[in-house]
XYZ file of C-alpha atoms in Angstrom:
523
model
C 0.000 0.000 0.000
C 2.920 2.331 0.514
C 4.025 2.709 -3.032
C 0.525 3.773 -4.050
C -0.385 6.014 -0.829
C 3.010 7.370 -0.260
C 2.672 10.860 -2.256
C -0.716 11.625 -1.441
C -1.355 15.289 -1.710
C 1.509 15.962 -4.698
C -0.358 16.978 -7.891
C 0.345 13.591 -10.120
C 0.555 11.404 -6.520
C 3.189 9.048 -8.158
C 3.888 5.865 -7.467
C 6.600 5.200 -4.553
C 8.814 2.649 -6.052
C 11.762 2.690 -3.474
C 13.070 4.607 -0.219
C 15.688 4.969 1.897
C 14.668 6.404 5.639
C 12.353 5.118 8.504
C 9.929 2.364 8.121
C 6.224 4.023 6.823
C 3.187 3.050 8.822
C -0.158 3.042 7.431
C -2.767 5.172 9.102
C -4.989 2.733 11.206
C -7.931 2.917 13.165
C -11.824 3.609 12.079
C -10.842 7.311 11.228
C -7.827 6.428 9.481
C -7.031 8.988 6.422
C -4.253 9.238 4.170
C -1.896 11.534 5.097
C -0.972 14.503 2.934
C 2.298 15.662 1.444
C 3.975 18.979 0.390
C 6.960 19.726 -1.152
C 8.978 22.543 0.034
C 11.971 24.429 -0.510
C 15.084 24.144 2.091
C 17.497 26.550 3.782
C 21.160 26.741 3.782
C 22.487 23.102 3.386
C 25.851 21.661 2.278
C 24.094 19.886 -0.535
C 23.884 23.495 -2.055
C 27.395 23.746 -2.477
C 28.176 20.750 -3.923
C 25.227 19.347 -6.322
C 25.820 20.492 -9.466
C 29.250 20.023 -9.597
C 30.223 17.395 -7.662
C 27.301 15.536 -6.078
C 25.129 14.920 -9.304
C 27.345 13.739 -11.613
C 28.283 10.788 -9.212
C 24.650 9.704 -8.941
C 24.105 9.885 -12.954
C 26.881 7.883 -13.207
C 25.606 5.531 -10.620
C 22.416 5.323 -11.865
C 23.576 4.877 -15.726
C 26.054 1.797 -14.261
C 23.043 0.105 -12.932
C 20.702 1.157 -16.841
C 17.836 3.095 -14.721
C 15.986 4.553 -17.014
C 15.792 7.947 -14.817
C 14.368 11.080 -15.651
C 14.793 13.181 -13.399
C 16.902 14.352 -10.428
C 15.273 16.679 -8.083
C 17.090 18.146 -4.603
C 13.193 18.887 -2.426
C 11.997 19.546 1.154
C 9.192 16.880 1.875
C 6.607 17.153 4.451
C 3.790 15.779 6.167
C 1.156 18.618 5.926
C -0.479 17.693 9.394
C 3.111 17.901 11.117
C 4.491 20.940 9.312
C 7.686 20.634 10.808
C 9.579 24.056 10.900
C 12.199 22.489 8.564
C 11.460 20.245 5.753
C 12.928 17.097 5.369
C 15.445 17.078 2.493
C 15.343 14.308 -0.165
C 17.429 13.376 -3.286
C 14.048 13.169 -5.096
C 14.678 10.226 -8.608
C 12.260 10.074 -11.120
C 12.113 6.848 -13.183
C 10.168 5.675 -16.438
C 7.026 4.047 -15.552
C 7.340 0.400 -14.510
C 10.599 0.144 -15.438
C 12.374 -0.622 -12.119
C 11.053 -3.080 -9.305
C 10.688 -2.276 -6.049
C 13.460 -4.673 -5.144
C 16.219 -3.137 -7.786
C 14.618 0.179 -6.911
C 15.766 -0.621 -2.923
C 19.178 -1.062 -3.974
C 19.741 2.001 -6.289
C 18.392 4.253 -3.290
C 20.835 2.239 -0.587
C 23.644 3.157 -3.303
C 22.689 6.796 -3.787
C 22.619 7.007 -0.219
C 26.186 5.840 0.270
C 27.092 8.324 -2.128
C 25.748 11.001 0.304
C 27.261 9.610 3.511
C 30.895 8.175 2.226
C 31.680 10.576 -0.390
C 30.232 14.283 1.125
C 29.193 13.342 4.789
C 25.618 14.149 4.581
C 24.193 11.888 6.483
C 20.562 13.708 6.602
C 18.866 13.560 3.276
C 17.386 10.565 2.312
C 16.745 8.669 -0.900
C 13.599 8.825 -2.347
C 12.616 6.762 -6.189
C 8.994 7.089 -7.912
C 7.907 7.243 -11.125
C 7.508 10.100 -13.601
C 7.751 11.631 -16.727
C 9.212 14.625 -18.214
C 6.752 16.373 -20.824
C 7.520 19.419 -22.436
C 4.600 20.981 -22.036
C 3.119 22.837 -25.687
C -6.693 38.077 -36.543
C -8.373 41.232 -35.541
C -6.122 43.559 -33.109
C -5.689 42.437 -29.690
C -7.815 43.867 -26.757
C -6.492 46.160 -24.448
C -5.834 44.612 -20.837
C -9.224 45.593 -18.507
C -9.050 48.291 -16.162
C -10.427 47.430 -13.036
C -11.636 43.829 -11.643
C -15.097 44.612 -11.914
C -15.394 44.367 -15.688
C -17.708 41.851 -15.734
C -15.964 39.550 -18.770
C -12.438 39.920 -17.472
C -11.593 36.289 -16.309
C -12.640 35.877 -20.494
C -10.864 38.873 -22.329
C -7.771 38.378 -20.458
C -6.699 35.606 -23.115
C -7.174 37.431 -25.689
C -4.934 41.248 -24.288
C -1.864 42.346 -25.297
C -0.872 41.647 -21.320
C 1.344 37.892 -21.030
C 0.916 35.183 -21.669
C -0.872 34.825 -25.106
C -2.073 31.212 -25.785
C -0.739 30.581 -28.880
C -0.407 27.665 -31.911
C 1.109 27.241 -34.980
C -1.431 27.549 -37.664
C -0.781 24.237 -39.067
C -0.690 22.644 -35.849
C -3.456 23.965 -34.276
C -4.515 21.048 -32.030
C -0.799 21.736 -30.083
C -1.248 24.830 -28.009
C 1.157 26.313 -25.570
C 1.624 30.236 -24.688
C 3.382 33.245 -25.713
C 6.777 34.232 -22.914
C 7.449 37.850 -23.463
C 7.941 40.732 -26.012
C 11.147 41.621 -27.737
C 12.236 44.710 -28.989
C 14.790 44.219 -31.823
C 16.703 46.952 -31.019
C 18.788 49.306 -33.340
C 17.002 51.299 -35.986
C 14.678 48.110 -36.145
C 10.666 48.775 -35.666
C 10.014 45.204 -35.340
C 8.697 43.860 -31.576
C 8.640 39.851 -31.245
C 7.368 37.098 -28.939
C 9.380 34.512 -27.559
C 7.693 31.160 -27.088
C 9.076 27.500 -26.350
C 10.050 25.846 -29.489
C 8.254 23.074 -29.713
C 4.775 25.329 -29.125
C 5.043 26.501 -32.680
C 7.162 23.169 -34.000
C 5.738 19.972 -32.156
C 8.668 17.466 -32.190
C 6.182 14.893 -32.936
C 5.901 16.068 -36.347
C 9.886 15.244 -37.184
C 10.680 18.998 -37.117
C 13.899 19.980 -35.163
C 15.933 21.446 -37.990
C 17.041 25.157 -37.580
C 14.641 27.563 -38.568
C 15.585 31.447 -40.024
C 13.256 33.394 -42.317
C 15.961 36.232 -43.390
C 13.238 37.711 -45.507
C 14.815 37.780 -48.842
C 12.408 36.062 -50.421
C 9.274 37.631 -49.974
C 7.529 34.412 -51.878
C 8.653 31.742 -49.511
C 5.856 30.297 -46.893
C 5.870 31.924 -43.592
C 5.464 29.655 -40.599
C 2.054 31.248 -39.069
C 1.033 31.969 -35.572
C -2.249 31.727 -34.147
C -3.807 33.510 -31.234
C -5.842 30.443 -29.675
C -5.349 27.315 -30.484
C -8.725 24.724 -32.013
C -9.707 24.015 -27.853
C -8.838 27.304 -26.619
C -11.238 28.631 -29.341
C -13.670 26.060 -28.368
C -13.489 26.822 -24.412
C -13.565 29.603 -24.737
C -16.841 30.167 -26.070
C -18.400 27.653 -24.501
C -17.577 29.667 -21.352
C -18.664 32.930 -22.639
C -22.553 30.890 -23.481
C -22.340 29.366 -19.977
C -21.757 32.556 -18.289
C -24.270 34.232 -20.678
C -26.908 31.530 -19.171
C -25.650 32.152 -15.369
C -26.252 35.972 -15.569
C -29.380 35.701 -17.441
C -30.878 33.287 -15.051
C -29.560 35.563 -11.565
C -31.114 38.791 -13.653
C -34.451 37.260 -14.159
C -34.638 35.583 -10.640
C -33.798 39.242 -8.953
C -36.974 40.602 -11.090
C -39.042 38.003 -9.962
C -38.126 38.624 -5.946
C -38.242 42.354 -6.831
C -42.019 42.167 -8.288
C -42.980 40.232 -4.773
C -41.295 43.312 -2.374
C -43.169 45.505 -0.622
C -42.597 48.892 1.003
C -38.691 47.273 1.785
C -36.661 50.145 0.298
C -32.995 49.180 1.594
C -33.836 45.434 0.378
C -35.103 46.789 -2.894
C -31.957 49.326 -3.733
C -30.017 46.316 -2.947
C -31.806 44.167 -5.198
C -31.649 46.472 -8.058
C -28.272 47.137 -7.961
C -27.887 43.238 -8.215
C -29.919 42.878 -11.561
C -28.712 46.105 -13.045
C -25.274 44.321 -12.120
C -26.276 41.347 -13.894
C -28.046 42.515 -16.762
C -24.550 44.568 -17.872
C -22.582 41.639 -17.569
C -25.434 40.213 -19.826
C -24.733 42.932 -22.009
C -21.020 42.856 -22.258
C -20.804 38.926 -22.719
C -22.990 39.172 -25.445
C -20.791 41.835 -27.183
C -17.261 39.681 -26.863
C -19.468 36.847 -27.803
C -20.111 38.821 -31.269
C -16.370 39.553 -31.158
C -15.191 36.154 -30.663
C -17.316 34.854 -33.825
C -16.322 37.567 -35.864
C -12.703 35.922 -35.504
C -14.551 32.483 -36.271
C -12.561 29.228 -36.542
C -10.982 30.769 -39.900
C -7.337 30.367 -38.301
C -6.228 32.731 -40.900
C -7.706 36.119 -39.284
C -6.177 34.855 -35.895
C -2.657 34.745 -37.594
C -0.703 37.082 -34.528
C 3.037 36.961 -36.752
C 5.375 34.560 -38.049
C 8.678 32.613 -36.455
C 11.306 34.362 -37.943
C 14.484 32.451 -35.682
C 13.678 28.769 -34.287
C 17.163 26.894 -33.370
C 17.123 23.142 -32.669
C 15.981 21.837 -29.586
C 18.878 20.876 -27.782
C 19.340 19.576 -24.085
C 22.573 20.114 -22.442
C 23.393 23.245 -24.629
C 26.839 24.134 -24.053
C 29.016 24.211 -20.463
C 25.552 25.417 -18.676
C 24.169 22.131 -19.707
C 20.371 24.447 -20.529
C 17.590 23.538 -22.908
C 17.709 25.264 -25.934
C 14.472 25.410 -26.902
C 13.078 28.866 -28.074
C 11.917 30.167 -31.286
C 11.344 34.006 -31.679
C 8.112 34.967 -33.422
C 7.845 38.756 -35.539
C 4.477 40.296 -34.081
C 2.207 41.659 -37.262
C 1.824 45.944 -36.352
C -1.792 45.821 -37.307
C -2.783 43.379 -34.731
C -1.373 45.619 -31.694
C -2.714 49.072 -30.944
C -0.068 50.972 -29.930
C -1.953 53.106 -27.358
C -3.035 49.899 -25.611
C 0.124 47.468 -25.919
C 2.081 47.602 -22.420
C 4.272 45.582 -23.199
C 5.537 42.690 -21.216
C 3.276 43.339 -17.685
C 0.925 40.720 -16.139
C -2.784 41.400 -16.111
C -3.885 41.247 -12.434
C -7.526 42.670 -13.540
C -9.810 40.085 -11.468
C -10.431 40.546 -7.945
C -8.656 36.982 -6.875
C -5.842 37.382 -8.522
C -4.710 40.707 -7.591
C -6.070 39.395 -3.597
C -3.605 36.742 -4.089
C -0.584 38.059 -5.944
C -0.622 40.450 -2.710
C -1.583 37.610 -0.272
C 1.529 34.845 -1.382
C 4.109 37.324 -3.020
C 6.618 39.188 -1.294
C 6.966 41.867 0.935
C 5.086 39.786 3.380
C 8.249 37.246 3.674
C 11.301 39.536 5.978
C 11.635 42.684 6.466
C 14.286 43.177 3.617
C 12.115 42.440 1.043
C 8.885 44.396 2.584
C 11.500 47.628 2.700
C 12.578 47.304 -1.092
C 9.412 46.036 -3.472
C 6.562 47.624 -1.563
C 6.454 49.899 -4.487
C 6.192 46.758 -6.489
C 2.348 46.433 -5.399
C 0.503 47.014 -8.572
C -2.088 49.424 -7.888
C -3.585 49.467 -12.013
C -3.608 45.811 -12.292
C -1.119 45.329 -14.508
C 2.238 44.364 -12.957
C 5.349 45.377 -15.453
C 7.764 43.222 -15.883
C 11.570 44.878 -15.488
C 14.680 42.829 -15.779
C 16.126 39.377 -15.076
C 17.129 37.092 -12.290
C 20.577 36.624 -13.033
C 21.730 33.616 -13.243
C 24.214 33.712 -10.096
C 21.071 34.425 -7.709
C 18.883 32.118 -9.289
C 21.292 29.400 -7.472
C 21.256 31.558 -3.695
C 17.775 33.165 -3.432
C 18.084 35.938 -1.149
C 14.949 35.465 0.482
C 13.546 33.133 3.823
C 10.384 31.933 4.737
C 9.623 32.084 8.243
C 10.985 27.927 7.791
C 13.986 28.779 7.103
C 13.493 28.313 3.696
C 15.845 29.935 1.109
C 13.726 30.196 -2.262
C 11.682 32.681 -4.574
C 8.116 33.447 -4.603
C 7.116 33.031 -8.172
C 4.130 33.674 -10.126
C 3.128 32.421 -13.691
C 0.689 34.400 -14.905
C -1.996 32.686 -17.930
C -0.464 29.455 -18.677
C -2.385 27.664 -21.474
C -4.101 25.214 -19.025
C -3.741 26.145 -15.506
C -4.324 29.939 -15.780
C -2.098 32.076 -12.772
C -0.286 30.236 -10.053
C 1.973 30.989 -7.722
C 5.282 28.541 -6.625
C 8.679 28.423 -4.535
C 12.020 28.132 -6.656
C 14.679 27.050 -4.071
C 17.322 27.574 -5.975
C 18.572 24.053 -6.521
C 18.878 23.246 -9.999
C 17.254 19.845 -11.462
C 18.764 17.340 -13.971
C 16.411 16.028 -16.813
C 17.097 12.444 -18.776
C 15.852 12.359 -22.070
C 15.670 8.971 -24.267
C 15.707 9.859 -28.206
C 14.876 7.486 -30.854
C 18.289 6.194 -31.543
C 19.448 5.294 -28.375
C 21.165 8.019 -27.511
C 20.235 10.058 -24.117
C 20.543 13.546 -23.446
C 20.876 15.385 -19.827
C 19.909 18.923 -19.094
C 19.872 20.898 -16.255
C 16.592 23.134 -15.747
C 15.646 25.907 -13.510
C 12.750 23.949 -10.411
C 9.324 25.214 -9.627
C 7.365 23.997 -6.476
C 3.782 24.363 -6.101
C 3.452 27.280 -3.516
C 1.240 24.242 -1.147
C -0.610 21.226 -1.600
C -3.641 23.268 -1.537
C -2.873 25.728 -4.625
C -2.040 22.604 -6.734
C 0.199 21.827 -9.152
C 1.970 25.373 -10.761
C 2.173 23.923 -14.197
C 0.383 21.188 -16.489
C 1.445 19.972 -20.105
C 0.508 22.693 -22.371
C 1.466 25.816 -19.900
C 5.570 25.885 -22.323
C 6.060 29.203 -22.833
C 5.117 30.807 -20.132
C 7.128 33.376 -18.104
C 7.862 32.721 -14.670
C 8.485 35.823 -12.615
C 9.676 36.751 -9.099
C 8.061 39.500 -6.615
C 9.769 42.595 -8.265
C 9.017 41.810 -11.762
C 11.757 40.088 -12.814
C 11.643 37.425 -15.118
C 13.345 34.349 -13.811
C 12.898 31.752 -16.499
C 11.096 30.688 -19.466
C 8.738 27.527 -18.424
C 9.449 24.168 -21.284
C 7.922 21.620 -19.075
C 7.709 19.166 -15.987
C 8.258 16.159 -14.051
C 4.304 14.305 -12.958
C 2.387 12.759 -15.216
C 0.677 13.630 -18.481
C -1.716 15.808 -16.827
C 0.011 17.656 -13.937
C 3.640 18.813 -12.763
C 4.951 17.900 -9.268
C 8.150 20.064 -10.289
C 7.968 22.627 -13.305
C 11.024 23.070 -15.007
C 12.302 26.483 -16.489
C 15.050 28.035 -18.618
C 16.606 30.570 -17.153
C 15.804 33.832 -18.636
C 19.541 35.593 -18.347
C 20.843 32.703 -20.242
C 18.282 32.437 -22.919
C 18.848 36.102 -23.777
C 22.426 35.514 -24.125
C 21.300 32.581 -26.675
C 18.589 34.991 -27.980
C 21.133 37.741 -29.102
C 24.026 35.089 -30.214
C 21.268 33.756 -32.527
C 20.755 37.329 -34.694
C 19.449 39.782 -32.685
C 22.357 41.081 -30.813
C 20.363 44.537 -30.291
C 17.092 42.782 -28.684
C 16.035 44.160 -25.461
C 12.596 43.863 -23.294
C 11.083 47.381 -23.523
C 9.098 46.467 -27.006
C 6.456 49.303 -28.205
C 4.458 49.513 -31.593
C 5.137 52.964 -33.594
């Protein structure tokens, strides 16, 4: 029962398939319950200082001496929710193929990994942990301006569809693989031309055979352009099925209020109440039925969706160069007369509903230490948007300056509008993560990527397949990484995975663009 019970409370609850550690007891009794777990970030440890460089490689090796198929290498705090210890147990966290090693060969690769710690480095207190997972990388008319205030009564809908990040985007002629638009690029120079940066294999599904290098130079105006499409075929879809469900839900609350109205009598504060409801309710009737016009105007022609064209798409590559990254990035030219320039901000995050400006404010800093409250106060977006300013370099992505009141060291993160799950919010600790991948010819490739944590077991997971492209950004608006998948399952993340940003611009500007910069704006 352990193997399948184990991770209850993670977002894909994998399967357990060996350990090292104390023995686990079942809960027991006639109010047993399974008990929940949370992964966390960790504080100052020596495993810090020597993972990437040291520790890691001896454990690949290990594992590739014994042919485990791993996938991927994670360095987490695990808890038990219900004993929220003030420090989070620290575990060497392997991912393996599905049903690909038994428990009993599983016991022995976590026993070895564990000497490792103790014999080699002397840390005696982080155990061993093996389950199973995958790693997924996760894939018109002019654009609306970003809503004002959180009262607009179709803002959770528009917001897809603003020039605010992240734009859900597909290839035209793969429509049925969505992912979403990172951030706007200004070439720089004398050059006019603004771009979005996306994942690679958003716009160029490796499943179609395509992982050639891409570069439209643009001297020959004749050749096909490889299209991009604001909303993919089921973003379309959900979308307005949404819109006609919400439609229904107003209309029904407006003509309930009349009803209750027409049976008041002499109640006046009831009444004023009661009309301000259905007046409330019959504009958001109003205004749903307008974007509902808008939305069919665009109609499922892909064609007058078409947002620009990939102008720069390099191979995916893992392990790129000394950093051992992901390459995978293609750069996308914007078309002008699909972006008003009095309404483009740029690259900001659109906070415009009530919930998500409540909790931006509610899990981001300055409410961790006094350090932070002192310096981003003024980072509190009062307008909704939240502007996005400059990187997380890649030296303090490693040694997060901030602590939880655990003792954690990590980074509040947010990712605003992935594809699938919308805005979350997540811990980075600072620890980077190792990723296996198995191609077709036997060969194997090893990456290191950038870790997201859920922010709790409660907010769920902070990614899904079909969230790559995303933007994930700290508490002062800085953009830490660009999001190209996750370790779970093939609907959730238990870990997100991220390039990070300061390195992707250096492989942004080596590929052409030597100018580009991230303060775009349409002339």
């Amino acid at each position: 029962m352990e193997h399948k019970r184990y991770y209850a409370g993670l977002p894909s609850q994998p399967v357990l398939v060996a350990r090292t550690g104390p023995p686990w007891f079942p809960p027991t009794g006639p109010e047993a319950y399974t008990v929940q777990k949370e992964l966390r970030s960790f504080g100052d440890h020596r495993i810090r200082t020597v993972w990437e460089t040291e520790l890691a490689p001896k454990v690949i090796d290990l594992l590739d001496s014994k042919a485990v198929l791993w996938t991927s290498l994670d360095v987490v705090g695990i808890i038990e929710v219900e004993k929220s210890p003030a420090r989070a147990p620290i575990v060497l966290w392997i991912g393996v193929q599905p049903v690909s090693l038994s428990r009993e060969d599983g016991r022995a690769v976590a026993v070895a990994c564990k000497d490792i710690l103790v014999k080699e480095f002397e840390i005696t207190d982080v155990e061993v942990e093996i389950r199973e997972s995958v790693v997924t990388r996760a894939a018109g008319p002019k654009l609306l301006s970003p809503p004002e205030f959180y009262s607009d009564p179709i803002a959770n809908m528009k917001d897809p569809l603003t020039t605010a990040l992240c734009l859900p985007i597909s290839a035209e002629n793969s429509p049925y693989v969505e992912g979403t638009g990172g951030f706007y690029l200004a070439e720089g120079g004398d050059s006019k031309r603004v771009f979005l940066v996306t994942a690679r294999h958003v716009v160029f599904p490796p499943e179609l055979g395509l992982n050639e290098d891409y570069e439209r130079t643009g001297e020959d105006p004749s050749a096909p352009r490889h299209n991009v499409v604001l909303l993919g075929l089921k973003t379309y879809e959900d979308t307005l099925n949404f819109i006609h469900e919400e439609i229904g839900r107003h209309g029904w609350t407006r003509d309930y209020l009349t009803h209750k109205l027409a049976a008041l009598r002499n109640e006046d504060d009831q009444q004023a109440e009661l009309i301000r409801q259905r007046f409330e309710s019959e504009r958001a009737v109003t205004r749903l039925t307008e974007f509902e016009g808008e939305m069919e105007n665009w109609g499922p022609d892909l064609s007058l969706r078409i947002l620009g064209h990939v102008v720069r798409a390099p191979p995916i590559v893992v392990g790129y160069g000394p950093e051992q990254y992901t390459q995978d990035f293609a750069i996308i030219e914007l078309d002008s007369s699909k972006f008003d320039s009095k309404s483009f901000k740029g690259n900001v995050i659109n906070m415009s509903t009530q919930t998500k400006l409540f909790e931006y404010i509610r899990m981001m800093p300055p409410r961790w230490g006094e350090r932070i409250e002192t310096e981003d106060r003024e980072h509190i977006p009062v307008d909704d948007l939240r502007k996005l300013e400059g990187v997380i370099s890649d030296k303090e992505l490693r040694n997060p300056p901030v602590f939880t009141r655990y003792g954690e060291r990590c980074f509040a993160v947010v990712k605003d509008r992935g594809t699938v799950t919308g805005m979350t919010f997540g811990r980075a600790s600072g620890v980077m993560s190792f990723v296996r991948e198995y191609l077709d010819n036997d060969e194997t490739r090893t990456s290191k990527e950038w870790a997201v944590l859920p922010h709790s077991h409660k907010a769920g997971p902070f990614a899904a397949p079909g969230d790559s492209g995303a933007v994930i950004v700290d508490g002062a608006g800085r953009i830490g990484g660009l999001l190209t998948g996750g370790a779970g399952d093939a609907d959730s993340f238990d870990v997100t995975y991220a390039t990070p940003m300061e390195w992707l611009m250096e492989r942004v500007k080596a590929s052409g663009f030597p100018d580009a910069h991230l303060n775009p704006v349409f002339t």
